[in-house]
CSV table of C-alpha atoms in Angstrom, one decimal:
chain,number,residue,atom,x,y,z
A,570,UNK,CA,10.3,67.5,-73.1
A,571,UNK,CA,10.2,70.3,-75.6
A,572,UNK,CA,6.7,71.5,-76.4
A,573,UNK,CA,6.3,72.6,-80.0
A,574,UNK,CA,5.3,76.3,-80.2
A,575,UNK,CA,1.6,76.6,-81.4
A,576,UNK,CA,0.1,79.7,-83.0
A,577,UNK,CA,-3.6,79.7,-83.8
A,578,UNK,CA,-5.3,82.4,-85.8
A,579,UNK,CA,-9.0,82.9,-84.9
A,580,UNK,CA,-10.5,84.8,-87.7
A,581,UNK,CA,-13.9,84.9,-85.8
A,582,UNK,CA,-16.8,86.3,-88.0
A,583,UNK,CA,-14.5,88.2,-90.4
A,584,UNK,CA,-13.4,88.1,-94.0
A,585,UNK,CA,-14.8,87.2,-97.3
A,586,UNK,CA,-13.3,85.2,-100.1
A,587,UNK,CA,-11.4,88.1,-101.5
A,588,UNK,CA,-9.9,89.3,-98.3
A,589,UNK,CA,-9.2,85.8,-97.0
A,590,UNK,CA,-7.5,84.8,-100.2
A,591,UNK,CA,-5.2,87.8,-99.8
A,592,UNK,CA,-4.4,86.8,-96.2
A,593,UNK,CA,-3.8,83.2,-97.3
A,594,UNK,CA,-1.4,84.4,-100.0
A,595,UNK,CA,0.6,86.3,-97.4
A,596,UNK,CA,0.9,83.2,-95.2
A,597,UNK,CA,1.7,80.9,-98.1
A,598,UNK,CA,4.5,83.1,-99.3
A,599,UNK,CA,6.0,84.2,-96.0
A,600,UNK,CA,9.0,82.6,-94.4
A,601,UNK,CA,7.4,80.8,-91.3
A,602,UNK,CA,9.3,79.3,-88.5
A,603,UNK,CA,9.1,75.5,-89.1
A,604,UNK,CA,9.4,74.9,-85.4
A,605,UNK,CA,6.0,76.4,-84.9
A,606,UNK,CA,2.7,74.7,-85.6
A,607,UNK,CA,0.3,77.1,-87.3
A,608,UNK,CA,-3.5,76.6,-87.4
A,609,UNK,CA,-6.1,79.0,-88.9
A,610,UNK,CA,-9.6,79.0,-87.6
A,611,UNK,CA,-11.9,80.0,-90.4
A,612,UNK,CA,-15.6,80.7,-90.3
A,613,UNK,CA,-17.4,77.4,-90.9
A,614,UNK,CA,-18.7,78.5,-94.3
A,615,UNK,CA,-15.1,79.1,-95.5
A,616,UNK,CA,-13.5,75.9,-94.0
A,617,UNK,CA,-13.3,74.2,-97.5
A,618,UNK,CA,-12.1,77.4,-99.1
A,619,UNK,CA,-9.3,77.9,-96.5
A,620,UNK,CA,-8.2,74.3,-96.7
A,621,UNK,CA,-8.1,74.3,-100.5
A,622,UNK,CA,-5.9,77.4,-100.6
A,623,UNK,CA,-3.7,77.3,-97.5
A,624,UNK,CA,-0.3,75.6,-97.7
A,625,UNK,CA,-0.6,72.0,-96.5
A,626,UNK,CA,1.8,72.7,-93.7
A,627,UNK,CA,-0.7,75.1,-92.1
A,628,UNK,CA,-3.6,73.5,-90.2
A,629,UNK,CA,-7.3,74.5,-90.5
A,630,UNK,CA,-9.7,74.7,-87.5
A,631,UNK,CA,-13.4,75.3,-87.0
A,632,UNK,CA,-14.4,77.9,-84.4
A,633,UNK,CA,-17.0,75.7,-82.7
A,634,UNK,CA,-19.0,72.5,-83.2
A,635,UNK,CA,-21.9,70.6,-81.6
A,636,UNK,CA,-21.7,67.6,-79.3
A,637,UNK,CA,-23.2,64.9,-81.6
A,638,UNK,CA,-22.4,63.7,-85.2
A,639,UNK,CA,-25.7,64.6,-86.9
A,640,UNK,CA,-29.4,65.3,-86.4
A,641,UNK,CA,-32.1,68.0,-86.1
A,642,UNK,CA,-29.8,70.8,-84.8
A,643,UNK,CA,-30.5,73.7,-87.2
A,644,UNK,CA,-27.5,75.9,-87.7
A,645,UNK,CA,-25.0,73.6,-86.0
A,646,UNK,CA,-22.0,71.7,-87.4
A,647,UNK,CA,-20.4,68.5,-86.3
A,648,UNK,CA,-16.8,67.3,-86.0
A,649,UNK,CA,-17.6,64.8,-88.8
A,650,UNK,CA,-18.5,67.7,-91.1
A,651,UNK,CA,-15.4,69.6,-90.1
A,652,UNK,CA,-13.2,66.7,-90.9
A,653,UNK,CA,-15.0,66.1,-94.2
A,654,UNK,CA,-13.9,69.7,-95.1
A,655,UNK,CA,-10.3,68.7,-94.4
A,656,UNK,CA,-9.9,70.6,-91.2
A,657,UNK,CA,-8.2,68.9,-88.2
A,658,UNK,CA,-9.0,71.2,-85.3
A,659,UNK,CA,-11.8,72.9,-83.5
A,660,UNK,CA,-11.9,75.8,-80.9
A,661,UNK,CA,-14.2,75.0,-78.0
A,662,UNK,CA,-15.2,77.1,-75.0
A,663,UNK,CA,-14.0,80.5,-76.4
A,664,UNK,CA,-15.2,83.3,-74.1
A,665,UNK,CA,-17.4,84.6,-76.9
A,666,UNK,CA,-19.2,81.3,-76.9
A,667,UNK,CA,-19.4,81.3,-73.1
A,668,UNK,CA,-20.4,84.9,-72.5
A,669,UNK,CA,-22.1,86.0,-75.8
A,670,UNK,CA,-23.9,82.8,-76.5
A,671,UNK,CA,-24.3,81.4,-73.0
A,672,UNK,CA,-22.6,78.1,-73.4
A,673,UNK,CA,-22.2,76.3,-70.1
A,674,UNK,CA,-19.1,74.5,-68.8
A,675,UNK,CA,-21.2,71.2,-69.1
A,676,UNK,CA,-22.0,71.8,-72.8
A,677,UNK,CA,-18.4,72.7,-73.5
A,678,UNK,CA,-17.2,69.5,-71.8
A,679,UNK,CA,-19.6,67.4,-73.9
A,680,UNK,CA,-18.4,69.1,-77.1
A,681,UNK,CA,-14.8,68.4,-76.1
A,682,UNK,CA,-15.5,64.7,-75.5
A,683,UNK,CA,-17.3,64.3,-78.9
A,684,UNK,CA,-14.7,66.2,-80.9
A,685,UNK,CA,-11.9,64.1,-79.4
A,686,UNK,CA,-13.9,60.9,-80.1
A,687,UNK,CA,-14.2,62.1,-83.7
A,688,UNK,CA,-10.4,62.5,-83.9
A,689,UNK,CA,-10.4,66.3,-84.1
A,690,UNK,CA,-7.7,68.3,-82.2
A,691,UNK,CA,-9.3,70.6,-79.7
A,692,UNK,CA,-8.1,74.1,-78.8
A,693,UNK,CA,-9.9,74.4,-75.4
A,694,UNK,CA,-10.3,77.9,-74.0
A,695,UNK,CA,-10.5,79.1,-70.4
A,696,UNK,CA,-10.2,82.5,-68.8
A,697,UNK,CA,-11.5,84.9,-66.2
A,698,UNK,CA,-13.6,88.1,-66.6
A,699,UNK,CA,-12.3,91.5,-65.3
A,700,UNK,CA,-14.5,91.4,-62.2
A,701,UNK,CA,-13.3,87.9,-61.4
A,702,UNK,CA,-9.6,89.1,-61.7
A,703,UNK,CA,-10.4,92.1,-59.5
A,704,UNK,CA,-12.1,90.0,-56.9
A,705,UNK,CA,-9.0,87.7,-56.8
A,706,UNK,CA,-10.8,84.6,-58.1
A,707,UNK,CA,-8.8,84.1,-61.3
A,708,UNK,CA,-7.4,80.7,-60.1
A,709,UNK,CA,-10.7,79.5,-58.9
A,710,UNK,CA,-12.4,80.3,-62.2
A,711,UNK,CA,-9.8,78.9,-64.5
A,712,UNK,CA,-9.3,75.7,-62.4
A,713,UNK,CA,-13.1,75.1,-62.5
A,714,UNK,CA,-13.2,75.6,-66.3
A,715,UNK,CA,-10.2,73.3,-66.7
A,716,UNK,CA,-11.6,70.6,-64.4
A,717,UNK,CA,-14.7,70.2,-66.7
A,718,UNK,CA,-12.5,70.0,-69.8
A,719,UNK,CA,-10.2,67.5,-68.1
A,720,UNK,CA,-13.1,65.2,-67.2
A,721,UNK,CA,-13.9,64.9,-70.9
A,722,UNK,CA,-10.4,64.3,-72.3
A,723,UNK,CA,-9.0,60.9,-73.0
A,724,UNK,CA,-6.0,61.8,-75.2
A,725,UNK,CA,-4.2,65.0,-74.1
A,726,UNK,CA,-1.9,64.7,-77.1
A,727,UNK,CA,-4.8,66.1,-79.2
A,728,UNK,CA,-5.5,69.1,-76.9
A,729,UNK,CA,-4.1,72.6,-76.7
A,730,UNK,CA,-5.2,74.7,-73.7
A,731,UNK,CA,-5.7,78.4,-74.4
A,732,UNK,CA,-5.7,80.8,-71.5
A,733,UNK,CA,-7.5,83.9,-72.5
A,734,UNK,CA,-8.3,86.5,-69.9
A,735,UNK,CA,-11.6,87.8,-71.1
A,736,UNK,CA,-10.7,91.4,-70.1
A,737,UNK,CA,-7.8,91.3,-72.6
A,738,UNK,CA,-9.7,90.0,-75.6
A,739,UNK,CA,-10.2,92.6,-78.3
A,740,UNK,CA,-9.8,95.4,-75.7
A,741,UNK,CA,-6.2,96.4,-76.5
A,742,UNK,CA,-5.4,95.4,-72.9
A,743,UNK,CA,-2.9,92.6,-72.7
A,744,UNK,CA,-1.9,90.6,-69.6
A,745,UNK,CA,1.7,91.5,-68.9
A,746,UNK,CA,4.1,88.7,-69.7
A,747,UNK,CA,4.5,88.2,-66.0
A,748,UNK,CA,0.7,87.9,-65.5
A,749,UNK,CA,0.4,85.4,-68.3
A,750,UNK,CA,3.4,83.3,-67.1
A,751,UNK,CA,1.9,83.3,-63.5
A,752,UNK,CA,-1.4,81.8,-64.6
A,753,UNK,CA,0.2,79.4,-67.1
A,754,UNK,CA,2.6,78.2,-64.3
A,755,UNK,CA,-0.3,77.7,-61.9
A,756,UNK,CA,-2.3,75.8,-64.6
A,757,UNK,CA,0.7,73.5,-65.2
A,758,UNK,CA,0.9,72.9,-61.4
A,759,UNK,CA,-2.9,72.1,-61.5
A,760,UNK,CA,-2.3,69.5,-64.1
A,761,UNK,CA,0.6,68.0,-62.1
A,762,UNK,CA,-1.7,67.7,-59.1
A,763,UNK,CA,-4.9,66.6,-60.9
A,764,UNK,CA,-4.0,64.8,-64.1
A,765,UNK,CA,-0.3,63.7,-64.3
A,766,UNK,CA,3.3,64.8,-64.4
A,767,UNK,CA,3.5,63.7,-68.0
A,768,UNK,CA,0.5,65.8,-69.1
A,769,UNK,CA,1.7,68.7,-67.1
A,770,UNK,CA,5.0,68.6,-68.9
A,771,UNK,CA,3.7,67.9,-72.4
A,772,UNK,CA,0.5,70.0,-72.6
A,773,UNK,CA,0.8,73.1,-74.6
A,774,UNK,CA,-0.7,76.1,-72.8
A,775,UNK,CA,-1.1,79.0,-75.1
A,776,UNK,CA,-2.0,82.7,-74.4
A,777,UNK,CA,-4.8,84.7,-76.1
A,778,UNK,CA,-5.8,88.3,-75.5
A,779,UNK,CA,-4.7,91.2,-77.7
A,780,UNK,CA,-1.5,89.5,-78.9
A,781,UNK,CA,0.3,91.7,-81.5
A,782,UNK,CA,3.5,91.8,-83.5
A,783,UNK,CA,4.7,94.3,-80.9
A,784,UNK,CA,4.2,92.2,-77.7
A,785,UNK,CA,4.5,88.7,-79.0
A,786,UNK,CA,8.3,88.2,-78.5
A,787,UNK,CA,8.2,89.1,-74.8
A,788,UNK,CA,5.2,86.9,-74.2
A,789,UNK,CA,6.8,84.0,-76.1
A,790,UNK,CA,9.9,84.3,-73.9
A,791,UNK,CA,8.0,83.1,-70.9
A,792,UNK,CA,8.8,79.5,-69.9
A,793,UNK,CA,5.2,78.3,-69.7
A,794,UNK,CA,3.7,80.2,-72.6
A,795,UNK,CA,3.7,77.7,-75.5
A,796,UNK,CA,2.2,79.8,-78.1
A,797,UNK,CA,-0.8,82.0,-78.9
A,798,UNK,CA,-4.4,82.1,-79.9
A,799,UNK,CA,-4.6,85.3,-81.9
A,800,UNK,CA,-7.7,87.3,-82.8
A,801,UNK,CA,-7.7,90.5,-84.7
A,802,UNK,CA,-4.0,90.4,-85.5
A,803,UNK,CA,-4.4,87.1,-87.3
A,804,UNK,CA,-6.2,88.9,-90.1
A,805,UNK,CA,-3.2,91.2,-90.7
A,806,UNK,CA,0.3,90.7,-92.1
A,807,UNK,CA,1.7,91.0,-88.6
A,808,UNK,CA,0.4,87.5,-88.0
A,809,UNK,CA,3.6,86.3,-89.7
A,810,UNK,CA,5.6,88.1,-87.0
A,811,UNK,CA,3.6,86.4,-84.2
A,812,UNK,CA,4.1,83.0,-85.8
A,813,UNK,CA,7.9,83.8,-85.8
A,814,UNK,CA,7.9,85.1,-82.2
A,815,UNK,CA,10.5,82.5,-81.2
A,816,UNK,CA,12.5,82.5,-84.4
Protein backbone atom coordinates (compact mmCIF):
# COMPACT_ATOMS: atom_id res chain seq x y z
CA UNK A 1 0.00 0.00 0.00
CA UNK A 2 1.45 3.38 -1.01
CA UNK A 3 1.72 5.81 1.87
CA UNK A 4 1.04 9.42 0.91
CA UNK A 5 4.09 11.60 1.55
CA UNK A 6 3.42 14.02 4.44
CA UNK A 7 5.26 17.29 5.12
CA UNK A 8 4.47 19.29 8.23
CA UNK A 9 5.86 22.75 8.88
CA UNK A 10 6.22 23.49 12.59
CA UNK A 11 6.44 27.26 12.86
CA UNK A 12 7.04 26.98 16.65
CA UNK A 13 6.93 30.36 18.46
CA UNK A 14 7.86 32.37 15.38
CA UNK A 15 6.37 34.91 13.02
CA UNK A 16 3.90 37.76 13.12
CA UNK A 17 0.99 38.57 10.84
CA UNK A 18 3.22 40.37 8.35
CA UNK A 19 5.91 37.67 8.06
CA UNK A 20 3.43 34.79 8.11
CA UNK A 21 1.35 36.40 5.39
CA UNK A 22 4.49 36.62 3.23
CA UNK A 23 5.24 32.94 3.89
CA UNK A 24 1.64 31.93 3.14
CA UNK A 25 1.76 33.88 -0.14
CA UNK A 26 4.88 31.92 -1.15
CA UNK A 27 3.15 28.60 -0.37
CA UNK A 28 -0.10 29.58 -2.08
CA UNK A 29 1.65 30.61 -5.30
CA UNK A 30 4.27 27.84 -5.44
CA UNK A 31 3.89 24.72 -7.53
CA UNK A 32 3.51 22.03 -4.83
CA UNK A 33 3.61 18.29 -5.49
CA UNK A 34 -0.03 17.21 -5.33
CA UNK A 35 1.06 13.75 -4.19
CA UNK A 36 2.26 15.31 -0.91
CA UNK A 37 0.01 16.19 2.01
CA UNK A 38 1.10 19.53 3.47
CA UNK A 39 0.19 20.80 6.93
CA UNK A 40 1.37 24.03 8.62
CA UNK A 41 1.47 24.20 12.42
CA UNK A 42 0.85 27.81 13.40
CA UNK A 43 1.10 29.36 16.87
CA UNK A 44 -2.34 28.96 18.45
CA UNK A 45 -3.00 32.70 18.37
CA UNK A 46 -2.57 32.61 14.56
CA UNK A 47 -4.57 29.45 13.76
CA UNK A 48 -7.57 31.44 12.48
CA UNK A 49 -5.30 33.78 10.54
CA UNK A 50 -3.37 30.95 8.89
CA UNK A 51 -6.52 29.00 8.02
CA UNK A 52 -8.21 32.04 6.49
CA UNK A 53 -5.23 32.81 4.21
CA UNK A 54 -3.73 29.42 3.31
CA UNK A 55 -4.86 27.57 0.22
CA UNK A 56 -7.61 25.09 1.20
CA UNK A 57 -5.39 22.27 -0.05
CA UNK A 58 -2.88 22.97 2.74
CA UNK A 59 -3.84 21.74 6.20
CA UNK A 60 -3.46 23.69 9.42
CA UNK A 61 -2.30 22.23 12.72
CA UNK A 62 -1.99 23.42 16.30
CA UNK A 63 1.32 22.79 18.07
CA UNK A 64 -0.17 21.42 21.28
CA UNK A 65 -3.48 21.02 23.12
CA UNK A 66 -4.85 19.89 26.46
CA UNK A 67 -6.47 16.57 27.41
CA UNK A 68 -10.02 17.84 28.05
CA UNK A 69 -12.55 19.89 26.07
CA UNK A 70 -12.92 22.90 28.39
CA UNK A 71 -12.52 24.10 31.95
CA UNK A 72 -10.36 26.00 34.42
CA UNK A 73 -7.02 25.42 32.67
CA UNK A 74 -5.55 28.88 32.22
CA UNK A 75 -3.42 29.23 29.11
CA UNK A 76 -4.44 25.89 27.55
CA UNK A 77 -6.38 25.21 24.35
CA UNK A 78 -8.61 22.25 23.54
CA UNK A 79 -9.11 20.16 20.40
CA UNK A 80 -12.65 21.61 20.19
CA UNK A 81 -11.20 25.13 19.98
CA UNK A 82 -8.63 24.05 17.41
CA UNK A 83 -11.37 22.58 15.23
CA UNK A 84 -13.49 25.69 15.71
CA UNK A 85 -10.62 27.68 14.13
CA UNK A 86 -10.76 25.39 11.09
CA UNK A 87 -7.60 23.41 11.85
CA UNK A 88 -7.60 19.62 11.50
CA UNK A 89 -4.35 18.55 13.16
CA UNK A 90 -2.35 18.89 16.36
CA UNK A 91 1.30 18.12 17.15
CA UNK A 92 1.64 16.20 20.41
CA UNK A 93 4.70 15.04 22.34
CA UNK A 94 7.18 17.31 20.58
CA UNK A 95 10.57 17.12 22.29
CA UNK A 96 10.30 20.77 23.29
CA UNK A 97 7.07 19.93 25.14
CA UNK A 98 8.73 16.91 26.74
CA UNK A 99 12.08 18.43 27.66
CA UNK A 100 11.47 22.19 27.99
CA UNK A 101 8.01 21.98 29.57
CA UNK A 102 8.33 18.63 31.32
CA UNK A 103 5.38 16.83 29.74
CA UNK A 104 5.31 13.15 30.70
CA UNK A 105 4.59 10.17 28.47
CA UNK A 106 1.37 9.67 30.45
CA UNK A 107 0.12 13.22 29.81
CA UNK A 108 1.03 12.99 26.13
CA UNK A 109 -0.91 9.72 25.89
CA UNK A 110 -3.97 11.34 27.47
CA UNK A 111 -3.74 14.25 25.04
CA UNK A 112 -3.47 11.86 22.07
CA UNK A 113 -6.60 10.00 23.22
CA UNK A 114 -8.64 13.17 23.67
CA UNK A 115 -7.50 14.76 20.39
CA UNK A 116 -8.47 11.61 18.45
CA UNK A 117 -11.83 11.39 20.26
CA UNK A 118 -12.36 14.99 19.14
CA UNK A 119 -11.68 14.00 15.52
CA UNK A 120 -8.37 15.85 15.20
CA UNK A 121 -5.49 14.31 13.30
CA UNK A 122 -2.43 13.80 15.52
CA UNK A 123 1.23 14.25 14.61
CA UNK A 124 2.73 12.28 17.49
CA UNK A 125 6.43 12.89 18.16
CA UNK A 126 9.04 10.56 19.60
CA UNK A 127 12.84 10.66 19.73
CA UNK A 128 15.96 10.11 21.79
CA UNK A 129 18.38 12.60 23.33
CA UNK A 130 22.08 12.63 22.44
CA UNK A 131 23.14 10.87 25.65
CA UNK A 132 20.55 8.14 24.99
CA UNK A 133 21.87 7.58 21.47
CA UNK A 134 25.45 7.50 22.73
CA UNK A 135 24.45 5.02 25.46
CA UNK A 136 22.91 2.78 22.79
CA UNK A 137 19.36 3.06 24.16
CA UNK A 138 17.70 4.71 21.13
CA UNK A 139 15.38 1.76 20.46
CA UNK A 140 14.41 1.35 24.10
CA UNK A 141 13.53 5.05 24.38
CA UNK A 142 11.52 5.36 21.16
CA UNK A 143 9.72 2.04 21.72
CA UNK A 144 8.65 3.16 25.22
CA UNK A 145 7.39 6.51 23.89
CA UNK A 146 5.59 4.76 21.02
CA UNK A 147 4.00 2.23 23.39
CA UNK A 148 2.28 4.97 25.42
CA UNK A 149 1.01 6.64 22.24
CA UNK A 150 -0.21 3.29 20.85
CA UNK A 151 -2.17 2.53 24.03
CA UNK A 152 -4.19 5.70 23.39
CA UNK A 153 -4.91 5.32 19.67
CA UNK A 154 -8.16 3.88 18.37
CA UNK A 155 -7.90 5.02 14.73
CA UNK A 156 -4.39 4.87 13.25
CA UNK A 157 -5.69 6.45 10.04
CA UNK A 158 -5.68 9.80 11.85
CA UNK A 159 -2.12 9.50 13.20
CA UNK A 160 1.25 10.41 11.71
CA UNK A 161 4.29 9.36 13.77
CA UNK A 162 7.21 11.79 13.73
CA UNK A 163 10.63 10.44 14.66
CA UNK A 164 12.74 13.39 15.76
CA UNK A 165 16.13 12.62 17.29
CA UNK A 166 16.38 15.39 19.88
CA UNK A 167 20.09 15.89 19.20
CA UNK A 168 19.26 16.87 15.61
CA UNK A 169 16.51 19.43 16.30
CA UNK A 170 17.65 22.98 15.60
CA UNK A 171 21.29 21.96 16.02
CA UNK A 172 22.23 21.76 12.37
CA UNK A 173 23.07 18.09 12.95
CA UNK A 174 20.91 15.77 10.90
CA UNK A 175 20.62 12.04 11.26
CA UNK A 176 22.17 10.53 8.13
CA UNK A 177 19.60 9.07 5.72
CA UNK A 178 20.86 5.64 6.85
CA UNK A 179 20.38 6.49 10.55
CA UNK A 180 16.87 7.80 9.88
CA UNK A 181 15.95 4.76 7.76
CA UNK A 182 17.29 2.37 10.40
CA UNK A 183 15.09 3.80 13.17
CA UNK A 184 12.04 4.10 10.90
CA UNK A 185 12.47 0.48 9.79
CA UNK A 186 12.74 -0.68 13.42
CA UNK A 187 9.64 1.33 14.33
CA UNK A 188 7.71 -0.29 11.50
CA UNK A 189 8.82 -3.70 12.80
CA UNK A 190 7.66 -2.66 16.30
CA UNK A 191 4.20 -1.89 14.89
CA UNK A 192 4.13 -5.22 13.09
CA UNK A 193 4.92 -7.03 16.33
CA UNK A 194 2.82 -4.92 18.73
CA UNK A 195 -0.10 -3.47 16.77
CA UNK A 196 -0.78 -5.11 13.39
CA UNK A 197 0.63 -5.77 9.92
CA UNK A 198 -1.93 -3.37 8.45
CA UNK A 199 -0.94 -0.48 10.70
CA UNK A 200 2.75 -1.22 10.15
CA UNK A 201 2.21 -0.98 6.38
CA UNK A 202 -0.10 2.04 6.33
CA UNK A 203 1.24 4.28 9.13
CA UNK A 204 3.22 7.26 7.93
CA UNK A 205 6.46 7.61 9.87
CA UNK A 206 8.03 10.98 9.14
CA UNK A 207 11.46 12.37 10.07
CA UNK A 208 12.22 15.62 11.86
CA UNK A 209 15.54 17.15 12.82
CA UNK A 210 17.28 19.86 10.80
CA UNK A 211 15.61 18.94 7.49
CA UNK A 212 16.62 21.43 4.78
CA UNK A 213 16.28 21.96 1.06
CA UNK A 214 19.80 20.54 0.75
CA UNK A 215 19.26 17.20 2.51
CA UNK A 216 15.56 16.50 1.94
CA UNK A 217 15.82 14.53 -1.31
CA UNK A 218 18.28 12.00 0.05
CA UNK A 219 16.20 11.56 3.21
CA UNK A 220 13.00 11.25 1.15
CA UNK A 221 14.52 8.47 -0.94
CA UNK A 222 14.63 6.11 2.08
CA UNK A 223 11.96 3.42 1.91
CA UNK A 224 10.52 3.93 5.39
CA UNK A 225 10.74 7.74 5.53
CA UNK A 226 7.24 8.93 4.63
CA UNK A 227 7.79 12.66 4.96
CA UNK A 228 9.08 15.32 7.30
CA UNK A 229 8.26 17.51 10.25
CA UNK A 230 10.22 20.66 9.46
CA UNK A 231 11.16 23.37 11.96
CA UNK A 232 13.27 26.38 10.99
CA UNK A 233 13.25 25.68 7.26
CA UNK A 234 9.42 25.75 7.20
CA UNK A 235 9.60 29.52 7.71
CA UNK A 236 11.75 29.98 4.59
CA UNK A 237 11.10 29.69 0.84
CA UNK A 238 13.10 26.42 0.82
CA UNK A 239 10.06 24.78 2.51
CA UNK A 240 8.70 24.50 -1.04
CA UNK A 241 11.73 22.38 -2.04
CA UNK A 242 11.17 20.13 0.97
CA UNK A 243 7.48 19.67 0.08
CA UNK A 244 8.63 18.71 -3.43
CA UNK A 245 11.37 16.35 -2.19
CA UNK A 246 9.81 13.42 -4.05
CA UNK A 247 8.64 15.31 -7.10
